[in-house]
């Protein structure tokens, strides 16, 4: 799954339109009362723009504005620390709590789908790092509306450990290549424990790039950045998680690294390469063609 934006957040309160339900809280808003930190994105995102319409359901002064890229799966990822009772959302029952979000669109067509996936920020592959999928869609233009996300399914092949659900991924108009702009605010979801800086540190210490070319026939280049000196390992795994080879393994100083990796000895198929330093890791997918 492509990740276009990464947001690390600890939210303690809210001041805008949505009211949290039982066992829920506002996870993210942009009125200066939260502690969100945007550390990576592709496309455009502004987390404190003027509200385009303060006369309707959302009277907040500032909101987030996301400009979609023309890729099939643009993602906004929000991490929390241990969402309590998140498993109760994964139900079709009428009493199940719902994820909610305020959305405002202008040119995006009515009926634009927004998907919400819950998972674990420390597992960067799909489906392994995800637990459940929810969906909603827009019904109006040029006014704020409250979207309520309906449970779709548990992710086949995804994680089943509900004690470590700490990631929410939002996908705006998935499987399309539109470049529409979405304003969003006041995301409501499960309660979670106090935020720790572990997830932020993971992305500060290492930075793994997508290999090129991909798919690869003979060789491919893997680029990565080490932002804190330490022992670094770059390994290749097959689809069932078996380590095929160690591409790099040793002490690294701070800097940017390029590895020319020979794929001639691999059979055609999909592999995953993982960069790790200490307890932190990032994973990308590599496809081999013959």
mmCIF file of C-alpha atoms in Angstrom:
data_model
loop_
_atom_site.group_PDB
_atom_site.id
_atom_site.type_symbol
_atom_site.label_atom_id
_atom_site.label_comp_id
_atom_site.label_asym_id
_atom_site.label_seq_id
_atom_site.Cartn_x
_atom_site.Cartn_y
_atom_site.Cartn_z
ATOM 1 C CA UNK A 1 0.000 0.000 0.000
ATOM 2 C CA UNK A 2 1.332 3.421 -0.901
ATOM 3 C CA UNK A 3 1.609 5.865 1.938
ATOM 4 C CA UNK A 4 1.255 9.455 0.888
ATOM 5 C CA UNK A 5 1.079 11.244 4.228
ATOM 6 C CA UNK A 6 2.220 10.321 7.675
ATOM 7 C CA UNK A 7 0.809 12.054 10.747
ATOM 8 C CA UNK A 8 1.979 11.217 14.265
ATOM 9 C CA UNK A 9 -0.559 12.438 16.810
ATOM 10 C CA UNK A 10 -1.530 12.543 20.457
ATOM 11 C CA UNK A 11 -4.906 14.192 20.917
ATOM 12 C CA UNK A 12 -6.171 15.294 24.300
ATOM 13 C CA UNK A 13 -9.281 17.304 23.521
ATOM 14 C CA UNK A 14 -11.410 19.007 20.923
ATOM 15 C CA UNK A 15 -13.309 22.199 20.304
ATOM 16 C CA UNK A 16 -15.179 21.695 17.066
ATOM 17 C CA UNK A 17 -18.311 20.191 15.611
ATOM 18 C CA UNK A 18 -18.377 16.499 16.505
ATOM 19 C CA UNK A 19 -19.321 15.158 19.894
ATOM 20 C CA UNK A 20 -17.521 12.010 20.998
ATOM 21 C CA UNK A 21 -19.716 9.022 21.767
ATOM 22 C CA UNK A 22 -19.343 6.619 24.715
ATOM 23 C CA UNK A 23 -15.867 5.059 24.885
ATOM 24 C CA UNK A 24 -14.772 7.382 22.065
ATOM 25 C CA UNK A 25 -12.846 10.599 21.779
ATOM 26 C CA UNK A 26 -11.849 13.114 19.148
ATOM 27 C CA UNK A 27 -8.525 11.760 17.935
ATOM 28 C CA UNK A 28 -7.470 14.619 15.720
ATOM 29 C CA UNK A 29 -8.463 18.218 15.108
ATOM 30 C CA UNK A 30 -6.598 21.327 14.063
ATOM 31 C CA UNK A 31 -7.579 24.055 16.517
ATOM 32 C CA UNK A 32 -4.325 24.151 18.441
ATOM 33 C CA UNK A 33 -5.562 21.987 21.306
ATOM 34 C CA UNK A 34 -4.031 18.787 19.972
ATOM 35 C CA UNK A 35 -0.404 17.762 19.594
ATOM 36 C CA UNK A 36 -0.337 16.457 16.024
ATOM 37 C CA UNK A 37 2.938 16.462 14.137
ATOM 38 C CA UNK A 38 3.014 15.945 10.372
ATOM 39 C CA UNK A 39 6.368 14.456 9.444
ATOM 40 C CA UNK A 40 5.919 13.103 5.900
ATOM 41 C CA UNK A 41 3.595 13.555 2.952
ATOM 42 C CA UNK A 42 3.309 13.342 -0.808
ATOM 43 C CA UNK A 43 0.880 15.682 -2.509
ATOM 44 C CA UNK A 44 -0.225 18.676 -0.472
ATOM 45 C CA UNK A 45 -1.418 18.933 3.094
ATOM 46 C CA UNK A 46 -1.917 21.963 5.288
ATOM 47 C CA UNK A 47 -2.966 21.226 8.851
ATOM 48 C CA UNK A 48 -4.019 24.744 9.842
ATOM 49 C CA UNK A 49 -5.918 26.407 7.005
ATOM 50 C CA UNK A 50 -8.924 28.658 7.396
ATOM 51 C CA UNK A 51 -12.226 26.827 7.585
ATOM 52 C CA UNK A 52 -13.937 27.324 4.183
ATOM 53 C CA UNK A 53 -17.391 27.405 5.818
ATOM 54 C CA UNK A 54 -17.899 28.275 9.485
ATOM 55 C CA UNK A 55 -21.671 28.646 9.160
ATOM 56 C CA UNK A 56 -22.542 24.957 9.078
ATOM 57 C CA UNK A 57 -21.728 21.868 11.134
ATOM 58 C CA UNK A 58 -18.120 22.848 11.725
ATOM 59 C CA UNK A 59 -17.463 26.210 13.357
ATOM 60 C CA UNK A 60 -13.759 25.601 13.950
ATOM 61 C CA UNK A 61 -11.511 28.385 12.765
ATOM 62 C CA UNK A 62 -8.855 26.068 11.327
ATOM 63 C CA UNK A 63 -9.011 22.655 9.655
ATOM 64 C CA UNK A 64 -6.834 20.381 7.501
ATOM 65 C CA UNK A 65 -6.692 20.637 3.713
ATOM 66 C CA UNK A 66 -5.505 17.637 1.703
ATOM 67 C CA UNK A 67 -4.745 17.796 -2.016
ATOM 68 C CA UNK A 68 -4.982 14.322 -3.484
ATOM 69 C CA UNK A 69 -2.261 12.873 -5.732
ATOM 70 C CA UNK A 70 -3.160 11.080 -8.980
ATOM 71 C CA UNK A 71 -2.296 7.679 -7.524
ATOM 72 C CA UNK A 72 -4.676 4.831 -6.770
ATOM 73 C CA UNK A 73 -4.180 4.620 -3.006
ATOM 74 C CA UNK A 74 -3.293 7.955 -1.374
ATOM 75 C CA UNK A 75 -3.198 7.549 2.389
ATOM 76 C CA UNK A 76 -3.289 9.740 5.481
ATOM 77 C CA UNK A 77 -1.871 7.755 8.403
ATOM 78 C CA UNK A 78 -2.603 8.772 11.995
ATOM 79 C CA UNK A 79 -0.877 6.940 14.816
ATOM 80 C CA UNK A 80 -2.062 6.710 18.380
ATOM 81 C CA UNK A 81 -0.833 4.770 21.375
ATOM 82 C CA UNK A 82 -3.014 1.743 22.055
ATOM 83 C CA UNK A 83 -6.624 2.473 21.060
ATOM 84 C CA UNK A 84 -8.737 0.996 23.830
ATOM 85 C CA UNK A 85 -11.797 -1.052 22.792
ATOM 86 C CA UNK A 86 -11.013 -0.590 19.091
ATOM 87 C CA UNK A 87 -12.184 -4.142 18.477
ATOM 88 C CA UNK A 88 -15.747 -3.135 19.376
ATOM 89 C CA UNK A 89 -15.858 -0.986 16.210
ATOM 90 C CA UNK A 90 -15.308 -4.066 14.014
ATOM 91 C CA UNK A 91 -18.919 -5.197 14.073
ATOM 92 C CA UNK A 92 -22.048 -4.954 11.934
ATOM 93 C CA UNK A 93 -24.198 -4.776 15.069
ATOM 94 C CA UNK A 94 -26.466 -1.729 15.485
ATOM 95 C CA UNK A 95 -24.906 -0.908 18.856
ATOM 96 C CA UNK A 96 -21.323 -0.907 17.553
ATOM 97 C CA UNK A 97 -19.560 2.474 17.914
ATOM 98 C CA UNK A 98 -18.598 4.289 14.715
ATOM 99 C CA UNK A 99 -15.576 6.166 13.505
ATOM 100 C CA UNK A 100 -16.662 9.664 12.470
ATOM 101 C CA UNK A 101 -15.111 12.597 10.653
ATOM 102 C CA UNK A 102 -16.123 16.013 9.370
ATOM 103 C CA UNK A 103 -15.472 16.464 5.631
ATOM 104 C CA UNK A 104 -15.895 19.381 3.223
ATOM 105 C CA UNK A 105 -15.434 19.113 -0.545
ATOM 106 C CA UNK A 106 -15.820 21.457 -3.478
ATOM 107 C CA UNK A 107 -14.969 19.734 -6.763
ATOM 108 C CA UNK A 108 -14.844 16.148 -5.483
ATOM 109 C CA UNK A 109 -17.914 14.329 -6.850
ATOM 110 C CA UNK A 110 -20.815 13.506 -4.562
ATOM 111 C CA UNK A 111 -20.438 9.853 -3.645
ATOM 112 C CA UNK A 112 -16.641 10.005 -3.309
ATOM 113 C CA UNK A 113 -15.598 7.068 -1.157
ATOM 114 C CA UNK A 114 -13.359 7.410 1.884
ATOM 115 C CA UNK A 115 -11.921 4.279 3.461
ATOM 116 C CA UNK A 116 -10.612 3.971 6.998
ATOM 117 C CA UNK A 117 -8.289 1.122 7.972
ATOM 118 C CA UNK A 118 -7.124 0.275 11.492
ATOM 119 C CA UNK A 119 -3.820 -1.452 12.184
ATOM 120 C CA UNK A 120 -0.345 -1.396 13.708
ATOM 121 C CA UNK A 121 2.116 1.377 12.787
ATOM 122 C CA UNK A 122 5.129 -0.894 13.370
ATOM 123 C CA UNK A 123 4.096 -3.264 10.551
ATOM 124 C CA UNK A 124 4.394 -1.438 7.235
ATOM 125 C CA UNK A 125 3.132 -4.124 4.859
ATOM 126 C CA UNK A 126 -0.367 -4.893 3.633
ATOM 127 C CA UNK A 127 -2.265 -6.947 4.695
ATOM 128 C CA UNK A 128 -0.076 -7.927 7.651
ATOM 129 C CA UNK A 129 -0.156 -4.517 9.338
ATOM 130 C CA UNK A 130 -3.927 -4.021 9.217
ATOM 131 C CA UNK A 131 -6.879 -5.259 11.235
ATOM 132 C CA UNK A 132 -10.189 -3.919 9.897
ATOM 133 C CA UNK A 133 -11.718 -1.790 7.116
ATOM 134 C CA UNK A 134 -14.485 0.832 7.305
ATOM 135 C CA UNK A 135 -16.092 2.963 4.595
ATOM 136 C CA UNK A 136 -18.142 6.090 4.099
ATOM 137 C CA UNK A 137 -18.876 8.430 1.204
ATOM 138 C CA UNK A 138 -19.643 12.078 0.636
ATOM 139 C CA UNK A 139 -23.205 13.202 -0.045
ATOM 140 C CA UNK A 140 -22.848 16.967 -0.611
ATOM 141 C CA UNK A 141 -20.512 19.628 -1.977
ATOM 142 C CA UNK A 142 -19.630 23.069 -0.593
ATOM 143 C CA UNK A 143 -20.712 22.289 2.960
ATOM 144 C CA UNK A 144 -19.446 20.333 5.930
ATOM 145 C CA UNK A 145 -20.952 16.950 6.639
ATOM 146 C CA UNK A 146 -20.415 14.358 9.317
ATOM 147 C CA UNK A 147 -19.326 11.053 7.809
ATOM 148 C CA UNK A 148 -19.995 7.893 9.786
ATOM 149 C CA UNK A 149 -17.807 4.951 8.799
ATOM 150 C CA UNK A 150 -19.464 1.555 8.488
ATOM 151 C CA UNK A 151 -17.528 -1.610 9.266
ATOM 152 C CA UNK A 152 -16.760 -3.552 6.056
ATOM 153 C CA UNK A 153 -14.581 -6.490 7.053
ATOM 154 C CA UNK A 154 -11.603 -7.770 8.965
ATOM 155 C CA UNK A 155 -8.570 -7.597 6.672
ATOM 156 C CA UNK A 156 -7.885 -11.083 5.232
ATOM 157 C CA UNK A 157 -4.372 -12.061 6.241
ATOM 158 C CA UNK A 158 -4.133 -9.080 8.562
ATOM 159 C CA UNK A 159 -3.165 -8.836 12.196
ATOM 160 C CA UNK A 160 -5.524 -10.277 14.801
ATOM 161 C CA UNK A 161 -3.843 -8.857 17.910
ATOM 162 C CA UNK A 162 -6.259 -6.142 18.992
ATOM 163 C CA UNK A 163 -4.049 -5.017 21.884
ATOM 164 C CA UNK A 164 -1.701 -3.112 19.567
ATOM 165 C CA UNK A 165 -4.057 -1.191 17.285
ATOM 166 C CA UNK A 166 -2.375 2.194 17.011
ATOM 167 C CA UNK A 167 -2.769 3.270 13.386
ATOM 168 C CA UNK A 168 -5.642 4.763 11.392
ATOM 169 C CA UNK A 169 -5.192 5.045 7.627
ATOM 170 C CA UNK A 170 -7.561 7.263 5.639
ATOM 171 C CA UNK A 171 -7.823 6.672 1.897
ATOM 172 C CA UNK A 172 -9.537 9.419 -0.090
ATOM 173 C CA UNK A 173 -11.259 8.171 -3.274
ATOM 174 C CA UNK A 174 -9.218 4.942 -3.466
ATOM 175 C CA UNK A 175 -8.776 3.254 -6.847
ATOM 176 C CA UNK A 176 -9.185 6.553 -8.689
ATOM 177 C CA UNK A 177 -6.638 9.041 -10.013
ATOM 178 C CA UNK A 178 -8.495 12.246 -9.214
ATOM 179 C CA UNK A 179 -6.611 15.245 -7.823
ATOM 180 C CA UNK A 180 -9.456 16.687 -5.768
ATOM 181 C CA UNK A 181 -9.052 18.662 -2.557
ATOM 182 C CA UNK A 182 -10.610 17.528 0.714
ATOM 183 C CA UNK A 183 -10.970 19.480 3.947
ATOM 184 C CA UNK A 184 -11.306 17.334 7.061
ATOM 185 C CA UNK A 185 -11.530 17.815 10.796
ATOM 186 C CA UNK A 186 -12.511 16.245 14.105
ATOM 187 C CA UNK A 187 -11.858 12.526 13.660
ATOM 188 C CA UNK A 188 -13.672 10.505 16.326
ATOM 189 C CA UNK A 189 -12.503 7.022 17.303
ATOM 190 C CA UNK A 190 -11.623 4.744 20.223
ATOM 191 C CA UNK A 191 -10.028 5.957 23.409
ATOM 192 C CA UNK A 192 -6.296 5.411 23.641
ATOM 193 C CA UNK A 193 -3.571 5.579 26.239
ATOM 194 C CA UNK A 194 -1.057 8.381 26.564
ATOM 195 C CA UNK A 195 1.061 8.987 23.504
ATOM 196 C CA UNK A 196 4.716 8.026 23.536
ATOM 197 C CA UNK A 197 7.373 9.206 21.133
ATOM 198 C CA UNK A 198 8.288 5.690 19.991
ATOM 199 C CA UNK A 199 6.574 5.978 16.618
ATOM 200 C CA UNK A 200 8.122 9.373 15.874
ATOM 201 C CA UNK A 201 11.578 8.068 16.755
ATOM 202 C CA UNK A 202 11.159 5.202 14.314
ATOM 203 C CA UNK A 203 10.783 7.580 11.405
ATOM 204 C CA UNK A 204 13.505 9.904 12.667
ATOM 205 C CA UNK A 205 16.094 7.133 12.876
ATOM 206 C CA UNK A 206 15.655 5.484 9.483
ATOM 207 C CA UNK A 207 14.170 6.260 6.089
ATOM 208 C CA UNK A 208 13.646 3.518 3.516
ATOM 209 C CA UNK A 209 12.914 4.389 -0.115
ATOM 210 C CA UNK A 210 11.134 2.364 -2.778
ATOM 211 C CA UNK A 211 13.579 0.384 -4.900
ATOM 212 C CA UNK A 212 14.099 1.371 -8.541
ATOM 213 C CA UNK A 213 13.392 -0.108 -10.968
ATOM 214 C CA UNK A 214 10.430 -1.987 -9.580
ATOM 215 C CA UNK A 215 9.611 -4.536 -10.930
ATOM 216 C CA UNK A 216 13.256 -5.582 -11.251
ATOM 217 C CA UNK A 217 14.708 -8.017 -13.791
ATOM 218 C CA UNK A 218 18.435 -8.163 -13.047
ATOM 219 C CA UNK A 219 19.413 -5.473 -10.571
ATOM 220 C CA UNK A 220 17.627 -2.818 -8.573
ATOM 221 C CA UNK A 221 18.768 0.092 -6.409
ATOM 222 C CA UNK A 222 17.612 0.377 -2.807
ATOM 223 C CA UNK A 223 18.172 3.737 -1.128
ATOM 224 C CA UNK A 224 17.888 4.378 2.579
ATOM 225 C CA UNK A 225 18.830 7.026 5.103
ATOM 226 C CA UNK A 226 20.245 6.501 8.570
ATOM 227 C CA UNK A 227 19.482 9.477 10.785
ATOM 228 C CA UNK A 228 21.054 8.146 13.974
ATOM 229 C CA UNK A 229 24.222 6.038 14.075
ATOM 230 C CA UNK A 230 23.764 2.417 15.056
ATOM 231 C CA UNK A 231 23.578 -1.180 13.888
ATOM 232 C CA UNK A 232 21.444 -1.380 10.746
ATOM 233 C CA UNK A 233 20.143 -4.455 8.971
ATOM 234 C CA UNK A 234 18.513 -4.587 5.540
ATOM 235 C CA UNK A 235 16.954 -7.981 4.822
ATOM 236 C CA UNK A 236 14.877 -9.555 2.058
ATOM 237 C CA UNK A 237 11.878 -11.769 2.879
ATOM 238 C CA UNK A 238 9.549 -13.926 0.820
ATOM 239 C CA UNK A 239 5.757 -13.849 0.945
ATOM 240 C CA UNK A 240 5.574 -16.151 3.974
ATOM 241 C CA UNK A 241 8.040 -14.108 6.015
ATOM 242 C CA UNK A 242 11.147 -16.257 5.557
ATOM 243 C CA UNK A 243 14.402 -14.308 5.359
ATOM 244 C CA UNK A 244 15.994 -14.903 1.959
ATOM 245 C CA UNK A 245 19.162 -12.869 2.345
ATOM 246 C CA UNK A 246 20.767 -10.070 4.319
ATOM 247 C CA UNK A 247 21.446 -7.163 1.972
ATOM 248 C CA UNK A 248 23.245 -5.006 4.554
ATOM 249 C CA UNK A 249 24.131 -5.783 8.140
ATOM 250 C CA UNK A 250 26.452 -3.727 10.309
ATOM 251 C CA UNK A 251 27.184 -0.445 12.028
ATOM 252 C CA UNK A 252 26.135 2.629 10.047
ATOM 253 C CA UNK A 253 26.981 6.252 10.634
ATOM 254 C CA UNK A 254 24.487 8.997 9.826
ATOM 255 C CA UNK A 255 24.045 9.412 6.085
ATOM 256 C CA UNK A 256 22.361 8.322 2.858
ATOM 257 C CA UNK A 257 23.066 4.871 1.445
ATOM 258 C CA UNK A 258 22.546 3.233 -1.966
ATOM 259 C CA UNK A 259 22.666 -0.533 -2.480
ATOM 260 C CA UNK A 260 22.740 -2.169 -5.908
ATOM 261 C CA UNK A 261 20.939 -5.458 -5.316
ATOM 262 C CA UNK A 262 21.270 -8.345 -7.780
ATOM 263 C CA UNK A 263 17.949 -10.165 -8.275
ATOM 264 C CA UNK A 264 19.156 -12.748 -10.812
ATOM 265 C CA UNK A 265 19.187 -15.531 -8.219
ATOM 266 C CA UNK A 266 15.566 -14.929 -7.195
ATOM 267 C CA UNK A 267 12.523 -16.585 -8.702
ATOM 268 C CA UNK A 268 9.817 -14.388 -10.184
ATOM 269 C CA UNK A 269 7.391 -13.051 -7.612
ATOM 270 C CA UNK A 270 6.815 -10.615 -4.764
ATOM 271 C CA UNK A 271 9.294 -10.032 -1.938
ATOM 272 C CA UNK A 272 9.603 -7.604 0.966
ATOM 273 C CA UNK A 273 12.746 -5.811 2.115
ATOM 274 C CA UNK A 274 12.943 -4.503 5.671
ATOM 275 C CA UNK A 275 15.302 -1.913 7.127
ATOM 276 C CA UNK A 276 15.732 -2.109 10.890
ATOM 277 C CA UNK A 277 17.704 -0.280 13.551
ATOM 278 C CA UNK A 278 17.136 -1.408 17.110
ATOM 279 C CA UNK A 279 13.426 -2.102 17.566
ATOM 280 C CA UNK A 280 12.382 0.120 14.658
ATOM 281 C CA UNK A 281 11.717 -1.147 11.146
ATOM 282 C CA UNK A 282 10.323 -0.105 7.783
ATOM 283 C CA UNK A 283 9.274 -2.403 4.952
ATOM 284 C CA UNK A 284 8.776 -2.020 1.194
ATOM 285 C CA UNK A 285 7.628 -4.420 -1.513
ATOM 286 C CA UNK A 286 9.925 -5.588 -4.321
ATOM 287 C CA UNK A 287 8.649 -7.407 -7.414
ATOM 288 C CA UNK A 288 10.978 -9.612 -9.472
ATOM 289 C CA UNK A 289 10.308 -10.384 -13.144
ATOM 290 C CA UNK A 290 12.113 -12.847 -15.383
#
